Coordinates of C-alpha atoms in Angstrom, one line a residue:
M17 CA -3.5 -0.4 15.2
Q18 CA -5.0 -3.8 14.9
L19 CA -8.4 -4.6 13.5
E20 CA -10.0 -8.0 13.0
K21 CA -12.7 -8.0 10.4
D22 CA -14.3 -11.0 8.6
G23 CA -11.6 -13.3 10.0
F24 CA -8.7 -11.2 8.7
L25 CA -6.2 -9.2 10.8
Y26 CA -5.3 -5.7 9.6
T27 CA -2.3 -4.3 11.5
D28 CA 0.4 -1.7 11.3
E29 CA 2.2 -3.3 14.2
R30 CA 3.9 -6.2 12.4
V31 CA 5.5 -6.4 9.0
D32 CA 7.2 -9.5 7.6
P33 CA 9.7 -8.1 5.0
L34 CA 10.3 -11.4 3.3
A35 CA 6.5 -12.1 3.0
V36 CA 6.1 -8.5 1.6
Y37 CA 8.9 -9.1 -0.9
D38 CA 7.3 -12.4 -2.0
L39 CA 3.9 -10.9 -2.4
L40 CA 5.3 -8.0 -4.5
D41 CA 7.2 -10.5 -6.6
Q42 CA 4.2 -12.7 -7.2
G43 CA 2.3 -9.5 -8.3
R44 CA 5.1 -8.4 -10.5
M45 CA 5.5 -5.2 -8.5
L46 CA 9.1 -5.3 -7.5
N47 CA 10.3 -3.0 -10.3
N48 CA 13.9 -4.2 -10.0
R49 CA 13.9 -3.7 -6.3
S50 CA 16.1 -6.2 -4.3
Q51 CA 15.0 -7.7 -1.0
Y52 CA 17.3 -5.2 0.7
L53 CA 15.6 -2.2 -1.0
V54 CA 12.2 -3.5 -0.2
E55 CA 13.2 -3.9 3.5
E56 CA 14.6 -0.3 3.4
S57 CA 11.4 1.1 2.0
L58 CA 9.4 -0.7 4.7
R59 CA 11.6 0.8 7.4
H60 CA 10.9 4.3 6.2
S61 CA 7.1 3.9 5.6
Y62 CA 3.9 3.4 7.4
C63 CA 2.9 -0.2 6.6
L64 CA -0.5 -1.9 6.7
S65 CA -0.4 -5.6 6.6
V66 CA -3.4 -8.0 6.2
Y67 CA -3.1 -11.5 7.5
D68 CA -5.2 -14.6 7.2
R69 CA -4.0 -16.4 10.4
N70 CA -0.2 -16.0 10.0
K71 CA -0.2 -15.7 6.2
L72 CA 0.3 -12.3 4.7
I73 CA -2.4 -11.8 2.1
G74 CA -2.5 -8.0 1.6
F75 CA -0.3 -5.0 2.0
A76 CA 0.0 -1.3 1.5
R77 CA 2.5 1.3 2.5
V78 CA 2.4 5.1 2.9
L79 CA 5.3 7.6 2.6
S80 CA 4.4 10.8 4.4
D81 CA 5.6 14.0 5.9
Y82 CA 2.4 13.9 8.0
G83 CA 1.9 17.6 7.3
S84 CA 1.1 18.1 3.6
V85 CA 1.4 15.0 1.5
S86 CA 1.1 11.2 1.9
I87 CA 1.8 8.8 -1.0
I88 CA 0.2 5.3 -1.0
R89 CA 2.4 2.7 -2.7
D90 CA 2.7 -1.0 -3.1
V91 CA -1.0 -1.8 -2.6
I92 CA -1.2 -5.5 -3.3
L93 CA -3.6 -8.4 -2.5
S94 CA -3.0 -12.1 -3.1
P95 CA -5.2 -13.2 -6.0
D96 CA -6.9 -15.9 -3.9
Y97 CA -8.3 -13.1 -1.6
R98 CA -9.7 -10.7 -4.2
H99 CA -13.4 -9.7 -4.2
K100 CA -13.7 -10.3 -0.4
G101 CA -13.8 -6.6 0.6
I102 CA -10.1 -6.6 1.8
A103 CA -8.9 -3.9 -0.6
H104 CA -11.9 -1.8 0.3
E105 CA -11.0 -2.1 4.0
I106 CA -7.3 -1.3 3.3
F107 CA -8.4 1.9 1.5
R108 CA -11.0 2.7 4.2
I109 CA -8.3 2.4 7.0
L110 CA -5.7 4.5 5.1
S111 CA -8.1 7.2 4.0
S112 CA -9.7 7.6 7.4
S113 CA -6.5 7.4 9.4
E114 CA -5.8 10.3 11.8
L115 CA -2.2 10.1 10.7
F116 CA -3.0 11.3 7.2
K117 CA -6.1 13.4 7.6
R118 CA -4.1 16.7 7.4
T119 CA -2.4 15.6 4.2
N120 CA -3.2 15.3 0.5
L121 CA -3.3 11.5 -0.2
V122 CA -1.7 10.6 -3.5
L123 CA -2.2 7.1 -4.8
W124 CA 0.7 5.8 -6.9
S125 CA -0.9 3.3 -9.3
R126 CA -0.6 2.3 -12.9
L127 CA -4.4 1.8 -13.1
D128 CA -7.3 4.2 -12.9
V129 CA -10.1 2.0 -11.7
P130 CA -13.5 3.2 -10.4
F131 CA -12.8 1.5 -7.1
Y132 CA -10.3 4.3 -6.2
H133 CA -12.9 7.0 -6.9
E134 CA -15.1 5.6 -4.1
F135 CA -12.5 6.9 -1.6
G136 CA -12.3 10.3 -3.2
F137 CA -9.3 9.7 -5.4
K138 CA -9.3 11.6 -8.7
Q139 CA -6.9 11.1 -11.6
L140 CA -4.7 14.2 -11.7
N141 CA -4.8 16.4 -14.8
R142 CA -1.4 17.9 -13.9
K143 CA 1.9 16.6 -15.1
I144 CA 3.9 14.7 -12.6
F145 CA 7.6 14.6 -13.2
L146 CA 9.7 11.6 -12.2
K147 CA 13.4 11.1 -12.2
P148 CA 13.7 7.3 -12.2
S149 CA 16.1 5.6 -9.9
D150 CA 19.2 4.1 -11.4
L151 CA 17.5 0.7 -11.0
E152 CA 14.7 1.7 -13.4
Q153 CA 16.8 3.2 -16.1

């Protein structure tokens, strides 16, 4: 999938692992993950990258079994590109994708912002249990 909109390229066809690592690092979203672990997570995820020319400016990935559940992770946008509709387009693409239409979309985020509700996301009232990786303990 490739889409050009407002001068930005949205694509699931090319991922620059080093650029993703750097973007996550700048956004303080690495959570103790090494470059190797970031590359491994990309290899096992559906990845959506946003480019301004050849510069990675936005990113999101989805972990999915493509039958019942899909988890959106690592949504990040370079600060210089905020408030330009890019995050909105990322969520529009992911939430309308044929790949994930049969699944419950779960957004893994520390924040509950009204923006997410525009796409039908609701904060869960249920308990979610997490066994942290050895890196996070």
